Coordinates of C-alpha atoms in Angstrom, one line a residue:
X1 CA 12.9 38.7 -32.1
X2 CA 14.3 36.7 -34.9
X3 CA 17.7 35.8 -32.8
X4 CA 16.7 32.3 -31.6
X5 CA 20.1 30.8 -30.2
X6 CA 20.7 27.4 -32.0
X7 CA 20.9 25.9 -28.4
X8 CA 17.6 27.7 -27.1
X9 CA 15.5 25.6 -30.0
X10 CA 17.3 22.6 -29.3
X11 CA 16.5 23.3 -25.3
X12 CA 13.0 23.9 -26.5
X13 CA 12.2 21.0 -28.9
X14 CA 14.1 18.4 -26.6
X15 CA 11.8 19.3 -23.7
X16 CA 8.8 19.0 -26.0
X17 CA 9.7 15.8 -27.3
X18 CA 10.7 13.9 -24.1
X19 CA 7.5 15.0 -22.4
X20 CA 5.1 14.4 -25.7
X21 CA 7.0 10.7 -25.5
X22 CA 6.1 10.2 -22.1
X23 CA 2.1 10.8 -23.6
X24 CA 2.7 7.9 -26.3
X25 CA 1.9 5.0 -23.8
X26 CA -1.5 6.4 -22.5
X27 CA -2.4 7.3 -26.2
X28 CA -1.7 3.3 -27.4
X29 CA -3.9 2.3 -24.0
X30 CA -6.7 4.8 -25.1
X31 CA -6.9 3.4 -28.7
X32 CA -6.6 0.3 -27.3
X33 CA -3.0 -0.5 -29.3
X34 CA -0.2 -2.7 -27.8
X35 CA 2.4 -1.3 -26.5
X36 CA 6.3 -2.9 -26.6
X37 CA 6.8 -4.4 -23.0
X38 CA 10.5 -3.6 -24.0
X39 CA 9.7 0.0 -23.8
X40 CA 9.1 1.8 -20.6
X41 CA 5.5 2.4 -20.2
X42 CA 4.6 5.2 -18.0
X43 CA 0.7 5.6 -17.9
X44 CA -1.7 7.7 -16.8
X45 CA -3.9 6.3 -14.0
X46 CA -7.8 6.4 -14.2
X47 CA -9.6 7.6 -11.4
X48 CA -12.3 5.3 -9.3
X49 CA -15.2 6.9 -11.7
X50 CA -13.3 5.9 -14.9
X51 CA -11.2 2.5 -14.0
X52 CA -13.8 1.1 -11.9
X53 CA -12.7 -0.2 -8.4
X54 CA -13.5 -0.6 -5.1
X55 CA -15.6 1.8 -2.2
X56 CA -15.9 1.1 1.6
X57 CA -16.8 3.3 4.1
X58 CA -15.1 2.7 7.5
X59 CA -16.6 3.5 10.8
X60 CA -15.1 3.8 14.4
X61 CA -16.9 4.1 17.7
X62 CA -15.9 6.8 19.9
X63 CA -16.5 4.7 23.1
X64 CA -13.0 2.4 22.2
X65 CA -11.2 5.3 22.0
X66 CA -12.2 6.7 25.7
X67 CA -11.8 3.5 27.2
X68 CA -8.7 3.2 25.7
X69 CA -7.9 6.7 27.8
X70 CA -9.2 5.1 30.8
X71 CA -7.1 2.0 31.1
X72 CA -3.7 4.2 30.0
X73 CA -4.5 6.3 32.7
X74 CA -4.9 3.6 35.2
X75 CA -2.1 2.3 34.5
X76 CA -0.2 6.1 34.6
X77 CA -1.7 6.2 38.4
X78 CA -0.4 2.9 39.9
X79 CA 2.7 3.6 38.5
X80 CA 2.9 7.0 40.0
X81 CA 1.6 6.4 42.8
X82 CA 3.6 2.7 43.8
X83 CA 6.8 4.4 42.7
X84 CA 6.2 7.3 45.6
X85 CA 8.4 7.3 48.7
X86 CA 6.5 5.7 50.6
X87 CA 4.4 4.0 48.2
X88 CA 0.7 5.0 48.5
X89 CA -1.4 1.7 48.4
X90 CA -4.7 1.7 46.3
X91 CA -7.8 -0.5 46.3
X92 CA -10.9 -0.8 45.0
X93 CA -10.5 0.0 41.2
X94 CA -12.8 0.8 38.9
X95 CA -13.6 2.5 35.5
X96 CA -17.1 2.4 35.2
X97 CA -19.3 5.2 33.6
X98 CA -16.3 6.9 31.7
X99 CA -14.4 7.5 35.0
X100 CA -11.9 6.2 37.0
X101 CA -12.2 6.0 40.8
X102 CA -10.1 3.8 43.3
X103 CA -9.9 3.5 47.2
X104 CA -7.0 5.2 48.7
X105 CA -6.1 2.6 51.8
X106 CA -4.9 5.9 53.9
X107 CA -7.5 8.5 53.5
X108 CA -4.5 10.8 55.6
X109 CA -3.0 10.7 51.5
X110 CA -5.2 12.7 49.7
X111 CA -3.0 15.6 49.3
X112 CA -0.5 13.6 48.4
X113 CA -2.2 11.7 45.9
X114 CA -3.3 15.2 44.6
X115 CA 0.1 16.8 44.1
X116 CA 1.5 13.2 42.3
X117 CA -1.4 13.2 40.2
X118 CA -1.5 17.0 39.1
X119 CA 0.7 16.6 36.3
X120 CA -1.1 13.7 34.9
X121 CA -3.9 15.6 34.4
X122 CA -3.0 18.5 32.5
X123 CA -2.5 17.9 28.4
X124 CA -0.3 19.9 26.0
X125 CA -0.4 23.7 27.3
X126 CA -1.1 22.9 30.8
X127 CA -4.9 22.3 29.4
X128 CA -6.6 20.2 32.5
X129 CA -8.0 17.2 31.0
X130 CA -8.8 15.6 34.1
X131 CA -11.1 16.5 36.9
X132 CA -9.6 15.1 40.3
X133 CA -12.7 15.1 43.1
X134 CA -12.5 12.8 46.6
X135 CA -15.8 11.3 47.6
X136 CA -16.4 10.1 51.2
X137 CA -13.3 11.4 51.8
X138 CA -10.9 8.5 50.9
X139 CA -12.6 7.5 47.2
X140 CA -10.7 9.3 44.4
X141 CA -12.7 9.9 41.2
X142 CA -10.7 11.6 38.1
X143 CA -13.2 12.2 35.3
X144 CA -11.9 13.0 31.6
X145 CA -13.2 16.2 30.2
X146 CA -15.5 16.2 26.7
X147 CA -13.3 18.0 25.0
X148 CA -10.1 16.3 25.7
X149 CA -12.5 12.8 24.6
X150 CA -13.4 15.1 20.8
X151 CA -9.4 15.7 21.1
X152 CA -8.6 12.4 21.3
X153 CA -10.7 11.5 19.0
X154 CA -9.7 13.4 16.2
X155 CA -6.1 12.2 16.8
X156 CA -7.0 8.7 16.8
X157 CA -9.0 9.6 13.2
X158 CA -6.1 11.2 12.0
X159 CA -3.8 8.6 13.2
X160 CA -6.3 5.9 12.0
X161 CA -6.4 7.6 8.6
X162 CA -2.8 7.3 7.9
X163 CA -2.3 3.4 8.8
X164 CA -5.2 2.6 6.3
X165 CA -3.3 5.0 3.4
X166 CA 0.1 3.6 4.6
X167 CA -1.7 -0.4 4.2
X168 CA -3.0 0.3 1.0
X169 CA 0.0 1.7 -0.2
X170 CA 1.7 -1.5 0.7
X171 CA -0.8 -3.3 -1.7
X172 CA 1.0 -1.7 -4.5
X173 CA -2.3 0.1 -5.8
X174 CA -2.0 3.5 -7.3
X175 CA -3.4 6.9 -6.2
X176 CA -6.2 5.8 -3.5
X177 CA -8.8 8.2 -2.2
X178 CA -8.4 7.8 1.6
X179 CA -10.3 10.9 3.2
X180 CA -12.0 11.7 6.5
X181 CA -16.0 12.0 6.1
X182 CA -17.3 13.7 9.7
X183 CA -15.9 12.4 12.8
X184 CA -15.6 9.1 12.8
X185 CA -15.5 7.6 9.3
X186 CA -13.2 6.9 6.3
X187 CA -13.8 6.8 2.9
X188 CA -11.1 4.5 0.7
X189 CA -11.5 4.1 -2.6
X190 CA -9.1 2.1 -5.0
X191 CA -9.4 2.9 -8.5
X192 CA -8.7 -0.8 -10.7
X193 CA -9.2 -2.9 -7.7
X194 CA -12.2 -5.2 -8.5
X195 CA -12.6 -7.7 -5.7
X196 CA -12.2 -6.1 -2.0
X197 CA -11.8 -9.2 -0.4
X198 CA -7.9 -8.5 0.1
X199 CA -8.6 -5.1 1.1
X200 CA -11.3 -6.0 3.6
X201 CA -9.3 -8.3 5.1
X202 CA -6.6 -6.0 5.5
X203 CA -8.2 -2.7 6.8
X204 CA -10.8 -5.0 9.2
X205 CA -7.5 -6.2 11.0
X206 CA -6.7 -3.9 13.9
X207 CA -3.1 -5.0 14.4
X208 CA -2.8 -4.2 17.9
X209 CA -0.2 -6.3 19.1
X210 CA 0.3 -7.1 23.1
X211 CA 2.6 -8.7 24.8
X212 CA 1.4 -9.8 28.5
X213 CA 2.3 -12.3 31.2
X214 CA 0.0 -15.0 31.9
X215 CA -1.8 -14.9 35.1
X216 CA -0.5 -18.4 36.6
X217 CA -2.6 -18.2 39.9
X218 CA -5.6 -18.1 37.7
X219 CA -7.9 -20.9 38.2
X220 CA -8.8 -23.1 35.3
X221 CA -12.0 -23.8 36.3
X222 CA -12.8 -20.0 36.2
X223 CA -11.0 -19.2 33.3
X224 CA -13.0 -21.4 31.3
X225 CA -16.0 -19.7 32.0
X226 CA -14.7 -16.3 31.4
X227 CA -14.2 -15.7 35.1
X228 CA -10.8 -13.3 35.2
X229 CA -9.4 -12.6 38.6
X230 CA -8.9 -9.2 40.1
X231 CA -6.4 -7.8 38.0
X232 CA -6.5 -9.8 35.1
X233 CA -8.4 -10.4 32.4
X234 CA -10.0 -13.3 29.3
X235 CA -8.5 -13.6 26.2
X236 CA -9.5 -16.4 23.7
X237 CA -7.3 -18.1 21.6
X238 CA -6.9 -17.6 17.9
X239 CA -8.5 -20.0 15.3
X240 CA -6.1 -22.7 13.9
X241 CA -4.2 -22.3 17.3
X242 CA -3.2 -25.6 19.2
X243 CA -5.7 -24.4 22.5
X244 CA -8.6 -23.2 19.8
X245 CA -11.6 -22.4 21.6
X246 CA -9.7 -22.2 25.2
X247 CA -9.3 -19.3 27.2
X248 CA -6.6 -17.6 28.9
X249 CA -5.8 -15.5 31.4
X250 CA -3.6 -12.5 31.5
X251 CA -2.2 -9.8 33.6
X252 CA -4.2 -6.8 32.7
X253 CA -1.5 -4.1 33.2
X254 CA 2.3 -4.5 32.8
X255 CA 2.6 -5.7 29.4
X256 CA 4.3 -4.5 26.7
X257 CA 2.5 -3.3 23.2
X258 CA 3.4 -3.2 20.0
X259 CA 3.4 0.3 18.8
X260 CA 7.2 0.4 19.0
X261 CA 7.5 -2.1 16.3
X262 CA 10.0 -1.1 13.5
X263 CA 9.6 -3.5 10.6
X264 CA 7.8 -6.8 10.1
X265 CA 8.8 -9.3 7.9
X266 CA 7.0 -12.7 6.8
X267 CA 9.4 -16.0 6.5
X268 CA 9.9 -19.4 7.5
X269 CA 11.1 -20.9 10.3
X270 CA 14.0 -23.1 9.1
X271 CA 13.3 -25.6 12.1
X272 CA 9.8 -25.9 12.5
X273 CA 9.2 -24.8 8.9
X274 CA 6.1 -22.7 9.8
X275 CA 5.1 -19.5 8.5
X276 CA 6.3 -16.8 10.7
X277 CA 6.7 -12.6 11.4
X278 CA 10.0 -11.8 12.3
X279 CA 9.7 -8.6 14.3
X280 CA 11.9 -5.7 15.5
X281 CA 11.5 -3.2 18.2
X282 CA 13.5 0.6 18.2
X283 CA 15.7 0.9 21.4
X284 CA 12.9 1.8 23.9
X285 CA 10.8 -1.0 22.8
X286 CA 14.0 -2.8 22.8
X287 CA 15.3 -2.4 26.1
X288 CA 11.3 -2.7 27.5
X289 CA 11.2 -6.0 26.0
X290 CA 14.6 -7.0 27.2
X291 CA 13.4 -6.3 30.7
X292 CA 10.4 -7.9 30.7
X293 CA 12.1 -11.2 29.1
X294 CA 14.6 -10.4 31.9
X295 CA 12.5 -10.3 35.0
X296 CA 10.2 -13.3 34.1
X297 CA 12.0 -16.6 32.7
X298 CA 10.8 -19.6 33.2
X299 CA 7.3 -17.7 33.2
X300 CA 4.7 -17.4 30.2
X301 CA 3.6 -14.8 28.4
X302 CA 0.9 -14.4 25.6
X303 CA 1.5 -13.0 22.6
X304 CA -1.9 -11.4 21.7
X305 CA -3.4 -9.7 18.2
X306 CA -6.3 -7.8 18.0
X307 CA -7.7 -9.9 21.1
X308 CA -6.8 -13.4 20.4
X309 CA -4.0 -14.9 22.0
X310 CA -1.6 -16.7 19.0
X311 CA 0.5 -18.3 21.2
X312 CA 1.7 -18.4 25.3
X313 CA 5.3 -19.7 25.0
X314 CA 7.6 -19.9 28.1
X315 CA 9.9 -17.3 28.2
X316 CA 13.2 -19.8 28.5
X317 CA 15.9 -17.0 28.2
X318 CA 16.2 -13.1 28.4
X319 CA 15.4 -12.0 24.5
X320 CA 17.6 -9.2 24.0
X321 CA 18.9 -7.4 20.3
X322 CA 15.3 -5.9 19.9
X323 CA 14.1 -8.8 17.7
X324 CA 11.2 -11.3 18.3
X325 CA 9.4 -14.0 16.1
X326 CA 5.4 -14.6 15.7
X327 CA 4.2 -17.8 15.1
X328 CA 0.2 -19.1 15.2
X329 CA -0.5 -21.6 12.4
X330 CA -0.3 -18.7 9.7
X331 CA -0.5 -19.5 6.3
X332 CA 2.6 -17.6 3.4
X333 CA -0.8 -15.1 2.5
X334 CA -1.9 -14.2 6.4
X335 CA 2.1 -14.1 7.6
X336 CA 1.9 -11.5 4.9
X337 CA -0.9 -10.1 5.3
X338 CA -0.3 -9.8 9.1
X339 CA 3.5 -8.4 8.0
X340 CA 1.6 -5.3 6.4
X341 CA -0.6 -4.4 9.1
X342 CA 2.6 -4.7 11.9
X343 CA 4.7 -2.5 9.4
X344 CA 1.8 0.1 8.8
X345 CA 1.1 0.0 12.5
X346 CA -1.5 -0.5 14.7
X347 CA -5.1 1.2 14.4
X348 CA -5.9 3.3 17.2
X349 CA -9.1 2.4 16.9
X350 CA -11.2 -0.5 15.2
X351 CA -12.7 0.0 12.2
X352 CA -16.1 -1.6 10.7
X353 CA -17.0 -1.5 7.9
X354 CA -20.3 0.2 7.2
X355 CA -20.6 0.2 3.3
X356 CA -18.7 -1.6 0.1
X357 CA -19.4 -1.5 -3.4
X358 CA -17.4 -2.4 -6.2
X359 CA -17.9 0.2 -9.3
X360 CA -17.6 -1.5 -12.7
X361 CA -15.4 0.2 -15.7
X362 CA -18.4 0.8 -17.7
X363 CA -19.8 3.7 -16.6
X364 CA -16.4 5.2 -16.9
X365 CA -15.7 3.6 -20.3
X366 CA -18.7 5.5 -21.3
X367 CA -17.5 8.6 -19.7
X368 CA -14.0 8.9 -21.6
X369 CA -15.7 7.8 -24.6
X370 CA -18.1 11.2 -24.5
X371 CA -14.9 13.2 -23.2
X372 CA -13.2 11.9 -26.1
X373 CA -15.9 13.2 -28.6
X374 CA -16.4 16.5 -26.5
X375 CA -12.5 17.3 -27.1
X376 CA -12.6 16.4 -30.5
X377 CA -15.6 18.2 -31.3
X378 CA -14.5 21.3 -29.5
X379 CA -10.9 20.4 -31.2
X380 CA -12.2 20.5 -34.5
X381 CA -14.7 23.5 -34.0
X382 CA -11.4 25.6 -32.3
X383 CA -8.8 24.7 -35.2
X384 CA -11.5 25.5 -37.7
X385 CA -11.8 29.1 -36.1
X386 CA -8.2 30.1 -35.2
X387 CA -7.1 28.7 -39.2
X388 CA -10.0 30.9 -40.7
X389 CA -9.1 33.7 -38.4
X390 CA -5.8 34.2 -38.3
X391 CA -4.5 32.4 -41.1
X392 CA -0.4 30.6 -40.9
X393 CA -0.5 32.2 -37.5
X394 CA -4.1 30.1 -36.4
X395 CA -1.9 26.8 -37.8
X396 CA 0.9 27.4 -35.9
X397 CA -1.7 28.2 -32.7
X398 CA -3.5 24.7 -33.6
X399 CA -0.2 22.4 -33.9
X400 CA 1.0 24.3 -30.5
X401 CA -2.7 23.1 -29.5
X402 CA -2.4 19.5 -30.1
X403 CA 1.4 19.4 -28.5
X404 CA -0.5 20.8 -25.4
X405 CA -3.1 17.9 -24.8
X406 CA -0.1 15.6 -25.6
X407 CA 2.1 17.5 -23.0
X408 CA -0.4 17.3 -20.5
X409 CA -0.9 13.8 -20.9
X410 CA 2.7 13.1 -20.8
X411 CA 3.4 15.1 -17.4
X412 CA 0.7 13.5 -15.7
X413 CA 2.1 10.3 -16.5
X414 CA 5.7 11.0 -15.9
X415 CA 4.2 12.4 -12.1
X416 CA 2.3 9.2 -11.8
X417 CA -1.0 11.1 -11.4
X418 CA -4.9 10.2 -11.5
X419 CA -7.2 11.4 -14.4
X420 CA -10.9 11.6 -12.8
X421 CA -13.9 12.5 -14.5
X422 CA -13.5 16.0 -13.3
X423 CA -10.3 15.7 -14.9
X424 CA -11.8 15.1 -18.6
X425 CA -13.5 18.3 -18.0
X426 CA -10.2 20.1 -16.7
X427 CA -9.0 18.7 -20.3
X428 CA -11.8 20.2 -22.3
X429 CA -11.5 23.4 -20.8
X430 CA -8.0 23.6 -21.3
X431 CA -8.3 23.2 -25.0
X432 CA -10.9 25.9 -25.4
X433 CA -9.0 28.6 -22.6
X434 CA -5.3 27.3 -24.4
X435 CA -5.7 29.3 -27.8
X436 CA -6.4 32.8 -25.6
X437 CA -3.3 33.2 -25.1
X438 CA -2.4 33.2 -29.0
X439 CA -6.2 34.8 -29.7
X440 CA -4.3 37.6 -27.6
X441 CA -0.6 37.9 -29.3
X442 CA -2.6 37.6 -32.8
X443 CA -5.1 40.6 -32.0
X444 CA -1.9 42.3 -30.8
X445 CA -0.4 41.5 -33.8
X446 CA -2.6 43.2 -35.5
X447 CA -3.1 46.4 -33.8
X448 CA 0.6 47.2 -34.2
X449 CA 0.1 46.5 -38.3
X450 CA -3.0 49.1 -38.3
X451 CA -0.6 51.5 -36.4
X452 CA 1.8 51.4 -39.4
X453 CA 4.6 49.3 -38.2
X454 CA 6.4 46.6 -40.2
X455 CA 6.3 43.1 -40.2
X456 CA 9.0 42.1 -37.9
X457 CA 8.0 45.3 -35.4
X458 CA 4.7 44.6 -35.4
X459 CA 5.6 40.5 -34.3
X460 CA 8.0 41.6 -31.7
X461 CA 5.5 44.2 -30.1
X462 CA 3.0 41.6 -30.0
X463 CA 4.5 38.9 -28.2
X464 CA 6.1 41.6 -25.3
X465 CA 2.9 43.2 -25.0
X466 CA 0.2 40.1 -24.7
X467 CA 2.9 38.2 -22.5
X468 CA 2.2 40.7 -19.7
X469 CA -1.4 39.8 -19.5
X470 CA -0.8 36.1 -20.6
X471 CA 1.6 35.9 -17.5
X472 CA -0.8 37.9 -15.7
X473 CA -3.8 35.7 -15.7
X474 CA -2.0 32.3 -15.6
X475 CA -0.9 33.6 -12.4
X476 CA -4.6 33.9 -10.9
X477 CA -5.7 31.1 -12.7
X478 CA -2.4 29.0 -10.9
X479 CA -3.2 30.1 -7.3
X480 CA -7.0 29.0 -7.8
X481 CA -5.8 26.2 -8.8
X482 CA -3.5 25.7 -5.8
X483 CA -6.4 26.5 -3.2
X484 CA -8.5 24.0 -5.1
X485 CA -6.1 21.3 -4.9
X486 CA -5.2 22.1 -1.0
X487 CA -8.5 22.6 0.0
X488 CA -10.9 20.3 -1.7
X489 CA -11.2 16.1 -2.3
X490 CA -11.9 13.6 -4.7
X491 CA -13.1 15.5 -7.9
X492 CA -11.9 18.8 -6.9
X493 CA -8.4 17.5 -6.9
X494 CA -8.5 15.8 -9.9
X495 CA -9.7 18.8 -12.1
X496 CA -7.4 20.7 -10.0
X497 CA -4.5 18.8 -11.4
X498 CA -5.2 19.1 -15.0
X499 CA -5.6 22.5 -14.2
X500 CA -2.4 23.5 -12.6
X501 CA -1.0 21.2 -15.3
X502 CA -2.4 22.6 -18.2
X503 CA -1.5 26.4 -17.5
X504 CA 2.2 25.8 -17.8
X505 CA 1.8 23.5 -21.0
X506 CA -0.2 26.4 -22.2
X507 CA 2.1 29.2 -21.7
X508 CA 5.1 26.8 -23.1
X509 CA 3.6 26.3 -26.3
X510 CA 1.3 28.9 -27.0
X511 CA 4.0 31.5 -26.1
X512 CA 7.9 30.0 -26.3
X513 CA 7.1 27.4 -29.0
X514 CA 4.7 29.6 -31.5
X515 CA 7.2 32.6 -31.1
X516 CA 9.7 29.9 -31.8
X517 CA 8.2 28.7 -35.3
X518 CA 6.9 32.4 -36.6
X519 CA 10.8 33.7 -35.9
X520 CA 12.5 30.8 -38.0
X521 CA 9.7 32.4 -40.8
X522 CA 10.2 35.3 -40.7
X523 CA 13.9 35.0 -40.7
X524 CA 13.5 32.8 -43.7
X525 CA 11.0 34.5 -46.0
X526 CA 11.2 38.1 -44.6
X527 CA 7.9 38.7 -45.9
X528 CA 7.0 42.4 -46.6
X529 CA 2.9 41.7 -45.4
X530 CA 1.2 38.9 -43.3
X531 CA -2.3 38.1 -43.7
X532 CA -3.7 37.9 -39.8

C-alpha cells in the first residue's frame, strides 16, 4: 500500500496534467477570458441547443426513386435484349403507371425474351423483384414489386444521408446532427452556423451529373416547344449559359453519368480564364468515357447537372486519362460550391426542403448559465458533506472531485466532441455519483478500524475491498452507457458521452489518484489514528 514506484506517480500526475491542460482552453471560453492564439486551443464544441445554429428538415419523394428504377431497367432490357444472337427487336415503349411494357416485333420470342430477362429480375438472394407477364400475346409488361420499391427506398435514404453528412463535412463545421426521421426525411442540424443560406444552397443541389449525346435529327422547331422525339428527350439550359432559356434535345439512354466521379476540383482555365471543375473518373468511368469520346467525334454532347444543360461542346478528339473539365459561366463561390457536391457525390434522390429555422445562442447561453450554478451548487453542497464527513480523507475526495470535471472537460476536447444540454446534465450527475466511489473506500475504511486493525491495514483493506464493487458498477454503468450511445440520437448521445466519459475520470481519480495522495501520508507521518 505505501510502495508507490517513483515512476508510477510520475505516470500518474503527467497523465493528469496533460489532460486537465487540454480543459484550460474551454474554461478561458466559459469565463469569457482570452486565450494566447500562440497556444493550441482545443475546445469543446456546443451542441445546436447551446451554440445556437441552424435546423432544416429535408424531404424526398418516393415517386423519383421508382422512376429512377424504371428507366435503369429500360435501359438493362434493350441492352440485353439488342446484344442477343440474333438480336430481338422491340417497339412500342413505355413506362407508364410504375411499369414498364414494350412490343416485342416477333411475338414467336417470348420465351426467349423470358429466359434473357430472368436474371434481371431477381435482386440479392435470388429475391424476384420483378413480375414478367405477356399481354395479347406479344406486349411484355415487367411490374416492380412494393417491397423491392420500400427496399430501394431505404437505400436511396441511406445513401442520401451520407452525401448530405459527407457535404457538410466539407463545410468545415463541427459535429452535425444528420439523422433519418421516418422514411423519407433528414434532419441536419449545425451547431454555430447562423445563416443557412450556404448550407441550403448546398444540400438543395442534387449533383447528378450526365453526360449525353445530343439528338442532331431533332427538329428545332419542336425542340423549342418541348416536343422530344421518340427516344429522346428536353433539357433546358442553365442560367448565365450562352443558349439561356433554349432547349435541347438529348438521347435519352446511352449516356454516361457521373456517379463514377473520383475527385472534383475548382480552378481556372488559364486560356479562357473562366471558373471551372476539373473532374476525374476511376478506370470504369474512365475507359466508359473514353469510349463514348471515341465512337462520337465530331458529334456533341451535353454536359447536364441536375437537369440543366451547362454546356453542348463538340467532341473534337477521343478524351482519354479519365479527366474532364466543366465549364458554364460559374462564378470562384459556385465552381466551389459545385466542387463539393461532385466530391460528396450525387443524391440519389432530390431533396426539398420542408422546414428551416435558425436557433439563436440565447436560449443556450441561459442554459449553461443555470448548469453552471446547478454544478456549483451541488459542488459546494457535496464538498461541504464529504469534508465534514470524512475529514483529510473528504479533502482529498473533493480535490480528486474538481480534477474530474476538469478531466472531463479536457477529454472531450482533446476527442473533438459536442457538449449538449443533455450533456450539462450528464455533468451534474457525474459530480454527485463521482464521490461514491470514495463514500465507499471511506465507509470501508472504517469498518476495518472498528474491527481493530491498524492504520496502514485498515487503508489497504479498504481500497482492495470497495475496488471490487467500484469496478463492478462502472462496468454496468459503462455498457448502458454504450447501448445509449449506439442506439439513441441527438440528446441521448450527448449525455451518453459525458457519461461514458465521466466513469473512467471517476475511477482514475477517485481510486488511483486518492490512494496515491493518502499513501505519500501515511508514509510521511505514520500516524497511529485517523479521524474518518
Amino acid at each position: 500500500m505505501l510502495e508507490f514506484p517513483r515512476w508510477r506517480k510520475i505516470w500518474l500526475w503527467a497523465l493528469t496534467l496533460v489532460v486537465v491542460a487540454c480543459a484550460i482552453p474551454s474554461l478561458f471560453a466559459a469565463a469569457g477570458w482570452s486565450y494566447p492564439e500562440e497556444l493550441p486551443e482545443p475546445t469543446v464544441n456546443l451542441g445546436l441547443d447551446l451554440a445556437g445554429g441552424s435546423h432544416i428538415l429535408l424531404e424526398a419523394e418516393p415517386a423519383q426513386v421508382a422512376a429512377q428504377r424504371l428507366e435503369n431497367m429500360e435501359e438493362s432490357v434493350r441492352g440485353v435484349l439488342r446484344d442477343a444472337e440474333p438480336e430481338i427487336r422491340i417497339g412500342d415503349v413505355s413506362t407508364a403507371d410504375g411499369r414498364l411494357s414494350f412490343m416485342l416485333d416477333d411475338a414467336g420470342e417470348i420465351d426467349r425474351t423470358r429466359e434473357l430477362l430472368t436474371p434481371l429480375m431477381n435482386g440479392e438472394g435470388l429475391t424476384r423483384e420483378w413480375e414478367l407477364t405477356v399481354v395479347d400475346t406479344s406486349r411484355v409488361v415487367l411490374t416492380p414489386s412494393q417491397q423491392a420499391i420500400d427496399n430501394a427506398v431505404t437505400q436511396a435514404m441511406d445513401s442520401a444521408t451520407d452525401v448530405v453528412r459527407r457535404r457538410i463535412d466539407e463545410l468545415g463545421t463541427r459535429e452535425p446532427t444528420i439523422i433519418r426521421q421516418g422514411d423519407t426525411r433528414i434532419v441536419v442540424q449545425v451547431p454555430g452556423l447562423q445563416d443557412p443560406e450556404q448550407l441550403k444552397e448546398l444540400l438543395g443541389q442534387t449533383a447528378r451529373l450526365e453526360f449525353k449525346l445530343v439528338d442532331r435529327d431533332a427538329l428545332p422547331s419542336d425542340v423549342a416547344q418541348g416536343i422530344a422525339p421518340p427516344g429522346s428527350e428536353i433539357f433546358p439550359y442553365a442560367a448565365g449559359s450562352n443558349f439561356e432559356g433554349q432547349n435541347i434535345a438529348v438521347r435519352r439512354l446511352g449516356g454516361i453519368q457521373g456517379d463514377n466521379l473520383t475527385g472534383a476540383q475548382a480552378s481556372v482555365d488559364p486560356q479562357t480564364n473562366e471558373n471551372v471543375v476539373n473532374i476525374q473518373f476511376d478506370q470504369q468511368g474512365g475507359q466508359r468515357f473514353a469510349q463514348l469520346t471515341t465512337e462520337n467525334v465530331g458529334y456533341p454532347f451535353a454536359i447536364i447537372l441536375d437537369g440543366e444543360v451547362l454546356s453542348a461542346p463538340n467532341i473534337n478528339e477521343p478524351i482519354r486519362g479519365g479527366s474532364a473539365q466543366i465549364a458554364g459561366s460559374f462564378t470562384a463561390d459556385s465552381a466551389n460550391a459545385l466542387a463539393i457536391s461532385l466530391r460528396s457525390g450525387a443524391l440519389p434522390v432530390d431533396l426539398a426542403i420542408v422546414e428551416e429555422r435558425t436557433v439563436g445562442p440565447d436560449l443556450g447561453a441561459d442554459s449553461i448559465r443555470a448548469g453552471l450554478i446547478a454544478m456549483g451548487i451541488g459542488s459546494l453542497l457535496v464538498i461541504g458533506l464529504m469534508i465534514v464527513t470524512y475529514g483529510r480523507f473528504g479533502v482529498y475526495a473533493t480535490i480528486a472531485l474538481g480534477i474530474n470535471v476538469c478531466m472531463i472537460l479536457g477529454i472531450m476536447a482533446a476527442l473533438n466532441t459536442t457538449l449538449t444540454l443533455p450533456g450539462i446534465a450528464g455533468f451534474v450527475l457525474t459530480i454527485g455519483a463521482a464521490v461514491d466511489a470514495n463514500v465507499l473506500i471511506n465507509e470501508r475504511i472504517r469498518e476495518e478500524r472498528k474491527r481493530g486493525r491498524r492504520v496502514v491495514t485498515a487503508v489497504e483493506n479498504g481500497y482492495r475491498e470497495a475496488s471490487r464493487a467500484i469496478y463492478d458498477a462502472n462496468v454496468t454503468n459503462f455498457i448502458a452507457g454504450v447501448l445509449l450511445f449506439l442506439f439513441g440520437s441527438g440528446p441521448i448521445r450527448g449525455f451518453a458521452v459525458v457519461l461514458i466519459i465521466g466513469l473512467f475520470t471517476s475511477v482514475f481519480t477517485a481510486v488511483m489518484l486518492t490512494r496515491m495522495w493518502v499513501a505519500g501520508w501515511l508514509k510521511a507521518k505514520r500516524p497511529r489514528d485517523i479521524n474518518i
